[in-house]
XYZ file of C-alpha atoms in Angstrom:
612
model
C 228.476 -18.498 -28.207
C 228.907 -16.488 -31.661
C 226.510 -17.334 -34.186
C 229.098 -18.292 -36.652
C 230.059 -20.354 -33.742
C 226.093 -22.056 -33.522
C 226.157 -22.256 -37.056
C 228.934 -25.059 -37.113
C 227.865 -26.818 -33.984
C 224.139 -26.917 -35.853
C 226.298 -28.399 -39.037
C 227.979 -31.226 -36.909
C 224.999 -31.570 -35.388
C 222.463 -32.128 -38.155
C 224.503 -34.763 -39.983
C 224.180 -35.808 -43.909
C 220.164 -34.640 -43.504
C 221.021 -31.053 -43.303
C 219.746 -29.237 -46.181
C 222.371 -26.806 -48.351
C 224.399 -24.398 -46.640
C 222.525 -21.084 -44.922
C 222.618 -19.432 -41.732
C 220.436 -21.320 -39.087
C 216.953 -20.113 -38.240
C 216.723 -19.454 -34.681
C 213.634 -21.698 -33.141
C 212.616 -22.930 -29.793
C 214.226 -25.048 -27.579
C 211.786 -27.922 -26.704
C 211.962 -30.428 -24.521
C 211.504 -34.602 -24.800
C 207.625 -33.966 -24.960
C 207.054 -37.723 -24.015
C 203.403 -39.059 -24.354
C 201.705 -41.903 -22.841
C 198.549 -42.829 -24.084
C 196.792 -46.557 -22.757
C 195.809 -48.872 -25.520
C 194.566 -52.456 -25.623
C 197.945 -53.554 -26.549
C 199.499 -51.717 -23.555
C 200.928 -48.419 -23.074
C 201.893 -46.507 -26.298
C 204.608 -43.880 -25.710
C 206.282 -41.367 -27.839
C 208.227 -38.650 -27.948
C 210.520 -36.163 -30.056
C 213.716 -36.100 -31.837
C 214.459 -32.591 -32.212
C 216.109 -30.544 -34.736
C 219.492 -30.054 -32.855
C 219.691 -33.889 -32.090
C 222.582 -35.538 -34.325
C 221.276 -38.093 -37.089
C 222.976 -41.052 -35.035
C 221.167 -40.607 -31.758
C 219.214 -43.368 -30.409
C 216.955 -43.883 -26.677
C 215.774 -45.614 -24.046
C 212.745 -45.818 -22.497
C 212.184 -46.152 -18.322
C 209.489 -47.041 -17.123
C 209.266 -46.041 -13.189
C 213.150 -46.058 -13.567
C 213.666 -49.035 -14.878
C 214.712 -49.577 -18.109
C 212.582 -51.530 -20.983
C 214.581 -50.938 -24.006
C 217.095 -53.966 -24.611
C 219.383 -51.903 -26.904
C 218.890 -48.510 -27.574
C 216.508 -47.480 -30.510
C 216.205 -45.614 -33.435
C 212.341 -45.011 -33.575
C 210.759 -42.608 -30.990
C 207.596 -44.463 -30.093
C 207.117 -48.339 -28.417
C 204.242 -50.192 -27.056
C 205.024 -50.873 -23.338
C 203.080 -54.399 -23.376
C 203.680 -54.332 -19.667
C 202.728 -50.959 -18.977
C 200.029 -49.847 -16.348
C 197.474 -46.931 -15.828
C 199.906 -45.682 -12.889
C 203.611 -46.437 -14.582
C 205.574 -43.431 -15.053
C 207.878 -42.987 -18.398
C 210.917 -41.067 -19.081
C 213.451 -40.898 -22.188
C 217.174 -40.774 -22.635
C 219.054 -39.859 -25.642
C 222.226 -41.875 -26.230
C 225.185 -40.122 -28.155
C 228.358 -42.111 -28.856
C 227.054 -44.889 -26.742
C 226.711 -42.426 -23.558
C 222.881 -41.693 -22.081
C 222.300 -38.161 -21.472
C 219.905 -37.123 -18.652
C 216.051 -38.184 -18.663
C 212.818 -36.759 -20.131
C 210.573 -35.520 -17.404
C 208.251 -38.473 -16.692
C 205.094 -38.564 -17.965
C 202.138 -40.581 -16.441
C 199.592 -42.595 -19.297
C 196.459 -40.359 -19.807
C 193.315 -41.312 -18.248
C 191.426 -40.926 -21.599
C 192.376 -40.769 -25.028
C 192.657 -36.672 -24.888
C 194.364 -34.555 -22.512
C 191.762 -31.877 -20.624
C 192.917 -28.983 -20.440
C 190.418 -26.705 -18.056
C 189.553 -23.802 -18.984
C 188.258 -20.268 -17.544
C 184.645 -19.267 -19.532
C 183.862 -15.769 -19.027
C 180.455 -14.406 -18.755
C 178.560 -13.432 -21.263
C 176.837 -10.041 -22.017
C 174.447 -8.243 -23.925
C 175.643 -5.945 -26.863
C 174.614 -1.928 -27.226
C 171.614 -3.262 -29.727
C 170.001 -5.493 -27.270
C 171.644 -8.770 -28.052
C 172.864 -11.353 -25.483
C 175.776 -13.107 -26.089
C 178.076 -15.728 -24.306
C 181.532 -16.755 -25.302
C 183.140 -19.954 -26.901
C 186.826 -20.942 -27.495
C 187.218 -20.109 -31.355
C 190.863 -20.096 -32.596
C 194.329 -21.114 -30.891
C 197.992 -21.127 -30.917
C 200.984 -22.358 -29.625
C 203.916 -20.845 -27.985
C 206.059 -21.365 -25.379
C 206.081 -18.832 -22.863
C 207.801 -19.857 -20.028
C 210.986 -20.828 -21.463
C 210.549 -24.649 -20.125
C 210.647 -26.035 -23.551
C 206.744 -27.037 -23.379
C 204.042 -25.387 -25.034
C 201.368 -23.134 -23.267
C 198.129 -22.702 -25.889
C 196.873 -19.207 -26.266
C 192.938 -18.975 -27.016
C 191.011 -16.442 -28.322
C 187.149 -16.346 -26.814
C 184.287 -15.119 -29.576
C 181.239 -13.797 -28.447
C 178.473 -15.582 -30.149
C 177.090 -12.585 -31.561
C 180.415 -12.256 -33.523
C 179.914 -11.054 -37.406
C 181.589 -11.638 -40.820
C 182.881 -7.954 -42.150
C 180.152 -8.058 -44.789
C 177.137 -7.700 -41.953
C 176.335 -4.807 -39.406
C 175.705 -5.406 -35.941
C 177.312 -4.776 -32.924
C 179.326 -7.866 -30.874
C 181.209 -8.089 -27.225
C 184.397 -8.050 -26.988
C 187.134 -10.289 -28.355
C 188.988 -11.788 -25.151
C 192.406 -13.753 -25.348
C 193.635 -16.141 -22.803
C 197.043 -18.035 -21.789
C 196.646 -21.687 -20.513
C 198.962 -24.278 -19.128
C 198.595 -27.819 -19.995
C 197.333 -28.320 -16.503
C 194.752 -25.380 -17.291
C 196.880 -22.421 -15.022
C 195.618 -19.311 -16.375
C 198.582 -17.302 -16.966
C 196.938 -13.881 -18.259
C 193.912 -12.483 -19.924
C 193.610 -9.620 -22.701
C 190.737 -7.670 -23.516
C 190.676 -6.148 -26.572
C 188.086 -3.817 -25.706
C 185.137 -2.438 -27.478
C 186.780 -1.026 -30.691
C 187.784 -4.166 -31.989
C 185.049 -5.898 -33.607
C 184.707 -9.593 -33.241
C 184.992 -11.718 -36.014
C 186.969 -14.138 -38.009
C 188.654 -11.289 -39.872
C 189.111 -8.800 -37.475
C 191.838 -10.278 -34.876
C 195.009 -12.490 -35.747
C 197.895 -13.136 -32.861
C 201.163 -13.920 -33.099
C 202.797 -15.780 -30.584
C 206.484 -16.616 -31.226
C 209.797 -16.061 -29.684
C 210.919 -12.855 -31.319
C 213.756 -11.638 -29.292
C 215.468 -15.015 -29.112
C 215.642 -14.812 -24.992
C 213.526 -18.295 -25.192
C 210.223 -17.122 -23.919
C 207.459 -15.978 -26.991
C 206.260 -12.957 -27.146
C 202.487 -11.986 -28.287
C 202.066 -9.561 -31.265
C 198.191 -8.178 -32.133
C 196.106 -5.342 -33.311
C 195.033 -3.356 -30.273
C 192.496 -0.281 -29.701
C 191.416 2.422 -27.156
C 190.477 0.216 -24.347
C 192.253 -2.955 -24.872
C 193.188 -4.027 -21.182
C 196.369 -6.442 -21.034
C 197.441 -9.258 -19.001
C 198.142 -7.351 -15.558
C 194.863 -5.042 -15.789
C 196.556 -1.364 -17.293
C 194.394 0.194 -20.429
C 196.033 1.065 -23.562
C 195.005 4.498 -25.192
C 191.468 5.929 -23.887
C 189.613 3.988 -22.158
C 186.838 5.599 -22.310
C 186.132 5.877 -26.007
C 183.759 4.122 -28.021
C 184.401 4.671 -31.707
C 181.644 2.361 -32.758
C 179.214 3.502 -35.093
C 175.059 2.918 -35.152
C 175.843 -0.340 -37.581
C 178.407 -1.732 -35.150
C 181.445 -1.342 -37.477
C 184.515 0.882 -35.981
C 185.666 2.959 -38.295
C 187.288 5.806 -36.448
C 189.724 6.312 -33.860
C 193.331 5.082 -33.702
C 194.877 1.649 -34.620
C 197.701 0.106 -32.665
C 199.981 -3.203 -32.952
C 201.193 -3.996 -29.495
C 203.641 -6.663 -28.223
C 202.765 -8.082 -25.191
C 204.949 -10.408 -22.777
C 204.209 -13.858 -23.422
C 204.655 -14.837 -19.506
C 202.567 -12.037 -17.736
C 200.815 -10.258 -20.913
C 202.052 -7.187 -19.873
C 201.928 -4.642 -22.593
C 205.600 -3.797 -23.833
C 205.039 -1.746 -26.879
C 202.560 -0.157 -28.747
C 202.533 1.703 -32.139
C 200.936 3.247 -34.699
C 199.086 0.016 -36.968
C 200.374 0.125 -40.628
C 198.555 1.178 -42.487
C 196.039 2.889 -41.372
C 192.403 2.735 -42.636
C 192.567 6.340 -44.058
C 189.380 6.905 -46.457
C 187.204 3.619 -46.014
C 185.598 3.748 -49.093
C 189.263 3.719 -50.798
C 189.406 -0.553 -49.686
C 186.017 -1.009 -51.965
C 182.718 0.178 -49.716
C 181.645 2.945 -47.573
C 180.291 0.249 -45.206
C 183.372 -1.233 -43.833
C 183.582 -4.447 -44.961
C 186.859 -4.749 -47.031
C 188.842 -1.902 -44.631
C 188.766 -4.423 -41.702
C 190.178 -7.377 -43.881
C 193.404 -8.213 -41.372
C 195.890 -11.067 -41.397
C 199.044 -12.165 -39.946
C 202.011 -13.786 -39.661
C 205.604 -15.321 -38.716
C 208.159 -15.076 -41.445
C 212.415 -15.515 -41.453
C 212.744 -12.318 -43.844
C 215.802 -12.640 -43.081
C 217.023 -15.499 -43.134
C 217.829 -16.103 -39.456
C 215.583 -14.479 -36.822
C 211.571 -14.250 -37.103
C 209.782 -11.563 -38.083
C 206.186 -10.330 -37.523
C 204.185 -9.883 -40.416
C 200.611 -7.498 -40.171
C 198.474 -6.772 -43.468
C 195.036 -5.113 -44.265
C 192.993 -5.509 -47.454
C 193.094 -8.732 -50.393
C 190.055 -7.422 -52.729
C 191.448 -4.074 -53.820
C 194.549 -2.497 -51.799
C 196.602 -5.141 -50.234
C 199.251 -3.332 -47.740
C 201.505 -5.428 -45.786
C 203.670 -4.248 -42.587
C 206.881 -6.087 -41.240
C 208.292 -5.475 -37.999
C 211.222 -6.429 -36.044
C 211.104 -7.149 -32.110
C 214.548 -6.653 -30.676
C 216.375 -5.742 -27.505
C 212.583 -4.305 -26.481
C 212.371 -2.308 -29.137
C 209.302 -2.707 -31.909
C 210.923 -1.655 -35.483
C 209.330 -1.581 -39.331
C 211.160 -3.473 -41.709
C 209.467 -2.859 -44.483
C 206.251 -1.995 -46.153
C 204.611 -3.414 -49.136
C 201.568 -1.307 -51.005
C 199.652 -2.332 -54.221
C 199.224 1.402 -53.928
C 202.765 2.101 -54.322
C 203.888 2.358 -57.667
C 203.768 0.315 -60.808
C 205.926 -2.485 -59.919
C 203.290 -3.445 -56.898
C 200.039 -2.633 -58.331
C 199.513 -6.706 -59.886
C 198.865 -7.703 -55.821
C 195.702 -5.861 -56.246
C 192.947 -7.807 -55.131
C 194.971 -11.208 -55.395
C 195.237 -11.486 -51.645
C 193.422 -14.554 -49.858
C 191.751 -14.949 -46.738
C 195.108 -16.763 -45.806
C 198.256 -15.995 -46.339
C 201.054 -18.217 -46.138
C 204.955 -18.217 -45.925
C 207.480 -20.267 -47.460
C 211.032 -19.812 -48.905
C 209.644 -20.268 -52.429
C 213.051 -19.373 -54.398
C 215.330 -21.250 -51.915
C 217.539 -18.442 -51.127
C 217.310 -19.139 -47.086
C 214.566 -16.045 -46.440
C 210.904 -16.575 -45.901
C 208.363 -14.959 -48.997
C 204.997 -14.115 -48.691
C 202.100 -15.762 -50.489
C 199.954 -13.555 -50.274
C 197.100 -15.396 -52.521
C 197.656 -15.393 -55.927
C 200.052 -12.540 -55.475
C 203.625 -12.931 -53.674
C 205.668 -10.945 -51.424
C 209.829 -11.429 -51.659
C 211.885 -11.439 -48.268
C 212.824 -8.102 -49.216
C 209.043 -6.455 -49.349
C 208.877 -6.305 -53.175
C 206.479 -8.020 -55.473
C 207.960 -11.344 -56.536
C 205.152 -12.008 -58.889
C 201.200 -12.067 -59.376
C 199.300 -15.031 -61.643
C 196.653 -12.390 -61.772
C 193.841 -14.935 -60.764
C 191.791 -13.077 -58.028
C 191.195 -13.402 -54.626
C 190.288 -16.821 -53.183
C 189.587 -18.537 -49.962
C 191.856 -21.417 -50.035
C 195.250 -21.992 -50.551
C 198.014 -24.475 -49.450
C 202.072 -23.923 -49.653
C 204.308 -26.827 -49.644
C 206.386 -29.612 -51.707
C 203.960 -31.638 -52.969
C 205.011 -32.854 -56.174
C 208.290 -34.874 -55.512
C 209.312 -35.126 -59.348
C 209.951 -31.172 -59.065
C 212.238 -28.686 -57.642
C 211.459 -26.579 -54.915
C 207.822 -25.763 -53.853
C 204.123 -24.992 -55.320
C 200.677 -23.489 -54.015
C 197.377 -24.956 -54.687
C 194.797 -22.014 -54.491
C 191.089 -21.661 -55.465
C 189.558 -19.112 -56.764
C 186.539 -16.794 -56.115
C 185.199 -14.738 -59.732
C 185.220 -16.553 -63.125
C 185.536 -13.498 -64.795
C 189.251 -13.572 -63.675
C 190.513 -16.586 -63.037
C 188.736 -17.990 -66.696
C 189.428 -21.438 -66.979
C 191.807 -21.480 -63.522
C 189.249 -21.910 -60.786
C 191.250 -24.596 -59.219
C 195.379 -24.166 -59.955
C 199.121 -25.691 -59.011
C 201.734 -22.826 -59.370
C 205.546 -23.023 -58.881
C 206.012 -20.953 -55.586
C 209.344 -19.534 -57.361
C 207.747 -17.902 -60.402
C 204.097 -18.092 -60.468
C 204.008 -20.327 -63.387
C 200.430 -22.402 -63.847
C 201.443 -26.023 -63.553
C 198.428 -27.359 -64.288
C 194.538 -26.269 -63.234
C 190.952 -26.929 -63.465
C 187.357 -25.523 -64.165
C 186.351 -23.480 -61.468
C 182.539 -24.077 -63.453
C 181.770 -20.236 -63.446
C 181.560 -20.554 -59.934
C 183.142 -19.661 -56.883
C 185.313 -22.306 -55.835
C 185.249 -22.245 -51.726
C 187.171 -24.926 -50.608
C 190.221 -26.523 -51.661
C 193.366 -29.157 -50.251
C 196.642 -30.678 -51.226
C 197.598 -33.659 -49.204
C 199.016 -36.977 -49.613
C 196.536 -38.932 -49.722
C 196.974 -42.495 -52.144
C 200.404 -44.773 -52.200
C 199.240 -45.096 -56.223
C 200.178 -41.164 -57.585
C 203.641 -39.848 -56.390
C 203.067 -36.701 -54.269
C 200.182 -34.649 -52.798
C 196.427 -35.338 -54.510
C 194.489 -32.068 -54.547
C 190.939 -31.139 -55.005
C 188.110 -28.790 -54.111
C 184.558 -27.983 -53.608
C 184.458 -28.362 -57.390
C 185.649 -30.344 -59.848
C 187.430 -33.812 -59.729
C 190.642 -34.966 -57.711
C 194.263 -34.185 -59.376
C 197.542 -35.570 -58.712
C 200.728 -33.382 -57.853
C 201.780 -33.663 -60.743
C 198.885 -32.989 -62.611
C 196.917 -36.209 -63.866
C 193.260 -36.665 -63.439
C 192.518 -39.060 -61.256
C 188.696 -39.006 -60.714
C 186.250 -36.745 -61.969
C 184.762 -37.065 -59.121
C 186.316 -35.278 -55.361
C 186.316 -36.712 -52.135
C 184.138 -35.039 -50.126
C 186.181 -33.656 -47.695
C 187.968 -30.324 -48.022
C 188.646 -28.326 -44.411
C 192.070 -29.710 -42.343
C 195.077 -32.203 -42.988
C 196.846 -34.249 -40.391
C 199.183 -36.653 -40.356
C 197.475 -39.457 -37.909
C 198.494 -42.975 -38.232
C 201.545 -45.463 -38.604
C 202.079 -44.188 -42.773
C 203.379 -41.150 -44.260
C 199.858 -40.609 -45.776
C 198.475 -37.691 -44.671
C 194.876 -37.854 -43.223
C 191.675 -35.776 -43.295
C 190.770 -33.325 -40.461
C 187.470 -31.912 -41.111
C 185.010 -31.164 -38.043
C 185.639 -33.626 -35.008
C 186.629 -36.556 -37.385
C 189.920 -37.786 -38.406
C 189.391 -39.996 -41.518
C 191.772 -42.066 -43.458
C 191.224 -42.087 -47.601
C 189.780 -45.514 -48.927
C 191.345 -45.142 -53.080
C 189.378 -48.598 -53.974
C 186.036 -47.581 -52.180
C 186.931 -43.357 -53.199
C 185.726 -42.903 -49.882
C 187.127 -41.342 -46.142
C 186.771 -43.996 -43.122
C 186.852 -43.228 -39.932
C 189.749 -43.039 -37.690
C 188.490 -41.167 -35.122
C 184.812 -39.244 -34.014
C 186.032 -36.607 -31.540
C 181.532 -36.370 -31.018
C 182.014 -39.229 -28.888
C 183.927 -37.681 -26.083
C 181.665 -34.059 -26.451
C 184.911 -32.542 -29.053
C 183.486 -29.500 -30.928
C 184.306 -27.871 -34.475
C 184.861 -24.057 -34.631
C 183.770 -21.426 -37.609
C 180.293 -23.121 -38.985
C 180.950 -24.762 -41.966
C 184.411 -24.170 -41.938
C 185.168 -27.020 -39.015
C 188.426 -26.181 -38.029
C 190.048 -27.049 -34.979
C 191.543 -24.467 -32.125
C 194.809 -25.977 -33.157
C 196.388 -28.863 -35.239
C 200.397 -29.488 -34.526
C 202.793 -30.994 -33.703
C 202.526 -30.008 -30.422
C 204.247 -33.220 -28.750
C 205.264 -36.817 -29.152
C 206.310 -37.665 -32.101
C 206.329 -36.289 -35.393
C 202.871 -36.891 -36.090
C 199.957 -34.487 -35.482
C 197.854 -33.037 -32.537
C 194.120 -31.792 -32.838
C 192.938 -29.473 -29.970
C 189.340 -29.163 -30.166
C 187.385 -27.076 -27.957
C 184.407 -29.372 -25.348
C 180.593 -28.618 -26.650
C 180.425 -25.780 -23.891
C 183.838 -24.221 -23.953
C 184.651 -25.294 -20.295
C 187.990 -27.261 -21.800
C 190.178 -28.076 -24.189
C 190.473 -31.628 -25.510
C 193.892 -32.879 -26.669
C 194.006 -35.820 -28.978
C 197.407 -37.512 -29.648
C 197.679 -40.170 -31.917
C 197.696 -44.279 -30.235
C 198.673 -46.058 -33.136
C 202.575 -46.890 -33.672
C 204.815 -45.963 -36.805
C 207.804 -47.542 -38.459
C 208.977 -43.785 -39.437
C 211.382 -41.709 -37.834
C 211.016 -37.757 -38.243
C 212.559 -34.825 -36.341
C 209.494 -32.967 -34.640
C 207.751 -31.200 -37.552
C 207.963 -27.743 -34.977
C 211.795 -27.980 -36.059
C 210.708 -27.307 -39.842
C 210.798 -23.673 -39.779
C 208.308 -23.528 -42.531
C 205.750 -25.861 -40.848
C 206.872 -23.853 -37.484
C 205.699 -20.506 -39.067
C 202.383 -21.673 -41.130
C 201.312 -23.276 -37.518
C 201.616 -19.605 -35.922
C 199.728 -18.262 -38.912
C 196.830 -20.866 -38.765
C 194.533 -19.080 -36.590
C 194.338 -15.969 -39.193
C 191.118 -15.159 -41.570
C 189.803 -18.687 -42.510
C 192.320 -21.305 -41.353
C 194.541 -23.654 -43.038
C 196.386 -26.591 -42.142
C 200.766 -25.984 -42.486
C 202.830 -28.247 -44.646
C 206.701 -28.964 -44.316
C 209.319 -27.450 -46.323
C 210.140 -31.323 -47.644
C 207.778 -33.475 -49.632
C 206.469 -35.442 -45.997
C 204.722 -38.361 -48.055
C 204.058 -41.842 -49.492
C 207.604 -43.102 -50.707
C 209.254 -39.681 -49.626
C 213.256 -39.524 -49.901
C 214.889 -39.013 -46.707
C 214.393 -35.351 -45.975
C 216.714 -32.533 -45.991
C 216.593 -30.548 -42.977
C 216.855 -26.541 -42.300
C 219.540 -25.977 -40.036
C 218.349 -23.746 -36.814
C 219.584 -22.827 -33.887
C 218.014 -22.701 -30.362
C 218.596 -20.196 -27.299
C-alpha cells in the first residue's frame, strides 16, 4: 500500500475526530489488550479502541464464548456481574453492524497486579572495595515481537550507582527484555566504561524502521556485550580513572535488535566529550550529562534523538534508522554560532517533545531552550537550567500547547522560579517566586472540576491554575508522577507506591491506592518514580509498573474502577507515545497528550497515524 494510499484509508478511518490535515505518523500496531481484573462487584474488563478504529465502532464482550453484551457498546470497559475467577474474556469490534474476529482471551488476574518474574543478577564488588547488588531502576515499553503486545525493557542499577557530581567507582549498568509472562528475551551489558547512574544511560526502544518490531537505541562502550554474547570495541579496556569517572576512550550509539538484542550498528557518539573541562569541571560531572529521545522530525516516521550537556554546552544528535542503516540527521550546538548560543545552559534534566508550532513535526524542549524539527533554535526564555518540566495542552481557553518548568539559580530566572510558557514562542504566560531558591520539583495536571484546565505547582510556592489564577497560597504536597486512575477525566497523583486522588474542599490527596501493601517499591530516592507509567493496556487510562521490595518481579497495576469516558488508547497519541519512550531519561517525568485530556474537555482531535 502507498503511503498516500494509508494516508486516505487513516482519513476514512479516523472520522470527524481527526485533527487538521498532515501526513500520518507511523505507530505500532497493537492489539485488543483486554484486561480482567476481579472486583467485589464482579469481573471488571477493559480494553482498547485504537487509533485506526473508525469513530462509529462499537463491541461485544464473550465471556468463555458466549456473549454478554445485549447490543453492542460504545464504552470499552463493563462489569461482568456474573463473572468468575476462571471465566475467560474476549472482544469483538463491530463495523457497519458486522463483528470482526475476537480479542485473544484473557483470564481475570489472581491479584490486583500482574507479576511479571524477573531474572536478578548477582551482585559484585567494585575496583574500590565496595559490594554491590542490583535493583530494577527505570523501564520502557516496546513491542518487540511484532504481536501487537508490549514486552518491558528494564535497566538493573547497581546499588553503588552515583550522581555525576560524586566520585566512586560502580558495577555495571545491565539491561534486560521481559515478556509479560517473565520470558527473558535478551540481556545487555554495558560493560565497565559506562558509569552507572541516573544520568549516564537513556534507551530508546521504538519501532524505527517501520517493519513492526522496535528496535533498541543506547550509548555503548569498549566492552558492552549484547543480547547474543559478542563484545563491541575492546573488551579488554578499562578507561576508568582512580575517582571512578570514565573520561577517555571511545563513545558509541548502537542499535540493537529489539527481538534477540543483537548488535546491528554502531557509531561514533555525537558529540564527543573532547576537552572535559570545556562542559564546566575538570572532574567530570557536567561532560556525562546524557539524555534521550523519540521525536517525528519529520513529520511521519520516528526519529532517535541523543544529547550531552544542559549547564553550559548543550549538543544534540538526531539519527535516522532505515533499511539497516544508522544515519545523522542533524546536529544542534550552543557552540555553533550566534543563532544557537541562547540554549546555553537552559537544558533540563528532561527533555521533552511536542509539536509546539503545529506544523505536523515533533520540536524539542530542551528546558527552557527549544529545538525546531529542523535542528535550529526555535527560541530560549533564557531562565536556566531546571529539574522539572511538563509539555502538554493544559490550558483549554488557548491555542496550541505550553510547558510548565522550574527553575534552579535565582540569579537567572529573577522573579520566574516557577513559569507557564507558550510551547510556540517562548512567551511567559504567567509565573511565580521561585523564593531565591532552587525550585526542585514541579507538575501540571488536572486536578479540580472548579478551574478549567491543568492546576500546577511546585516544591515552592502556592498552586496556579492553567490559566494563571492563584488558587491557594498554599501547594499540595505532592509533586513526582501523574496518572490518570479512576472513572473521571481528572488526572491523579503518582508519587512513590501511592495513587492519590485530590480532595479541593479538604486541599488534601486521599488515597486510592498503597502499592506498600502488596511489597510495590519506588525507584530514585526521593524522586519516587515508577519503572513505568502508561498506557500499556486496557483502556485509556493509566498503568504503574513498580518494581517488588527485592527486585525479583515486576508488579503491574491496572485500574478496577469503571468510566463513563470513551478514549482511543493514549499509545495512539503520538505525543504521549514519544514522552512515554523518553520517561526513563535523567530524572523522570510523567507524558501528557497532545489534546487538553481533562475535566470538561471538548471531544478531542486526533493525529492521524498509520500502522505496519
Amino acid at each position: 500500500m502507498s503511503l498516500l494510499h494509508r494516508f486516505v484509508v487513516c482519513l476514512l478511518l479516523a472520522g470527524p475526530g481527526l485533527a487538521k490535515a498532515q501526513p500520518p505518523k507511523q505507530m505500532e500496531r497493537l492489539d485488543r489488550g483486554v484486561v480482567a481484573l476481579a472486583t467485589s462487584s464482579g469481573v471488571f474488563v477493559s480494553w482498547r479502541l485504537l487509533g485506526t478504529e473508525p469513530t462509529g465502532v462499537r463491541f461485544n464482550v464473550y465471556r468463555d464464548g458466549r456473549r454478554i453484551t445485549r447490543e453492542p457498546q460504545a464504552l470499552t470497559n463493563l462489569v461482568d456481574a456474573q463473572g468468575r475467577s476462571d471465566s475467560l474474556y474476549s472482544v469483538r469490534a463491530v463495523v457497519g453492524g458486522k463483528e470482526l474476529a475476537a480479542s485473544s482471551a484473557a483470564a481475570p488476574w489472581g491479584q490486583p497486579y500482574l507479576r511479571v518474574p524477573l531474572q536478578r543478577p548477582e551482585g559484585g564488588v567494585s575496583p574500590d572495595g565496595v559490594t554491590y547488588r542490583y535493583e530494577v531502576n527505570d523501564g520502557t515499553a516496546a513491542d518487540l515481537d511484532g504481536d501487537g503486545q508490549y514486552e518491558l525493557i528494564v535497566k538493573w542499577q547497581p546499588t553503588n550507582a552515583h550522581d555525576n557530581a560524586h566520585k566512586g567507582y560502580t558495577g555495571h549498568t545491565l539491561i534486560d527484555a521481559y515478556k509479560l509472562d517473565g520470558t527473558r528475551l535478551w540481556r545487555i551489558d554495558l560493560g565497565p566504561n559506562i558509569r552507572a547512574g541516573a544520568h549516564y544511560t537513556s534507551f530508546l526502544a521504538y519501532d524505527f524502521d517501520g517493519d513492526g518490531r522496535a528496535e533498541l537505541m543506547m550509548k555503548t562502550a569498549d566492552g558492552t556485550v549484547d543480547g547474543t554474547g559478542k563484545v563491541i570495541g575492546d573488551a579488554r579496556a578499562d578507561h576508568r580513572n582512580p575517582a571512578g569517572y570514565v573520561l577517555a576512550g571511545p563513545e558509541f550509539l548502537t542499535v540493537f535488535n529489539g527481538l534477540t538484542g543483537t548488535a546491528m550498528a554502531t557509531v561514533d557518539y555525537t558529540p564527543p566529550r573532547g576537552d572535559v573541562a570545556a562542559w564546566g569541571d575538570a572532574y567530570g560531572n557536567r561532560v556525562d550529562r546524557f539524555l534521550a529521545g523519540v521525536a517525528y522530525l519529520d513529520g511521519q516516521r520516528p526519529s532517535a534523538v541523543f544529547s550531552r550537556g544542559y549547564y553550559t554546552r548543550a549538543v544534540l544528535a538526531a539519527w535516522d534508522w532505515r533499511d539497516g542503516k544508522l544515519t545523522q540527521r542533524w546536529v544542534f550546538d550552543s557552540d555553533a554560532d550566534a543563532a544557537s548560543k541562547p540554549a546555553a545552559g537552559q537544558g533540563a534534566h528532561w527533555f521533552s517533545v511536542a509539536d509546539v508550532d503545529g506544523d505536523g513535526r515533533d520540536d524539542i524542549i530542551y528546558g527552557a531552550a527549544t529545538i525546531a524539527s529542523n535542528g535550529k533554535l526555535l527560541y530560549s526564555t533564557g531562565l536556566c537550567h531546571g529539574d522539572a518540566l511538563h509539555v502538554g495542552a493544559f490550558d483549554p481557553a488557548r491555542e496550541g500547547q505550553q510547558v510548565f518548568m522550574v527553575h534552579e539559580s535565582p540569579r537567572c530566572y529573577g522573579e520566574h522560579g516557577l513559569e507557564m510558557h507558550d510551547a510556540a514562542t517562548g512567551k511567559i504566560l504567567w509565573s511565580m517566586s521561585g523564593r531565591n531558591s532552587d525550585v526542585g520539583r514541579g507538575v501540571c495536571f488536572d486536578i479540580d472540576p472548579a478551574w478549567p484546565g491543568a492546576e500546577c505547582w511546585g516544591s515552592v510556592g502556592g498552586l496556579m491554575s492553567a490559566g494563571g489564577q492563584l488558587i491557594s497560597e498554599q501547594h499540595p504536597n505532592r509533586y513526582n508522577f501523574a496518572l490518570w486512575w479512576d472513572g473521571d477525566l481528572l488526572r491523579e497523583s503518582l508519587d512513590h507506591v501511592s495513587i492519590d486522588k485530590w480532595n479541593p474542599a479538604r486541599f488534601r490527596f486521599e488515597n486510592l491506592l498503597n502499592g506498600k501493601t502488596f511489597g510495590a517499591a519506588s525507584n530514585n530516592g526521593t524522586k519516587g518514580n515508577p519503572v513505568l507509567s502508561a498506557d500499556l493496556f486496557g483502556d485509556w487510562r493509566e498503568e504503574v509498573v513498580w518494581r517488588n521490595e527485592d527486585s525479583t518481579a515486576l508488579l503491574i497495576f491496572s485500574t478496577p474502577l469503571p468510566t463513563e469516558h470513551r478514549l482511543v488508547t493514549l499509545m495512539h497519541d503520538p505525543q504521549y507515545r514519544v514522552q512515554v519512550a523518553n520517561q526513563n531519561a535523567g530524572y523522570n517525568q510523567p507524558p501528557h497528550t497532545s489534546f487538553h485530556l481533562g475535566h470538561g474537555m471538548k471531544p478531542p482531535r486526533y493525529l492521524p497515524i498509520t500502522t505496519p
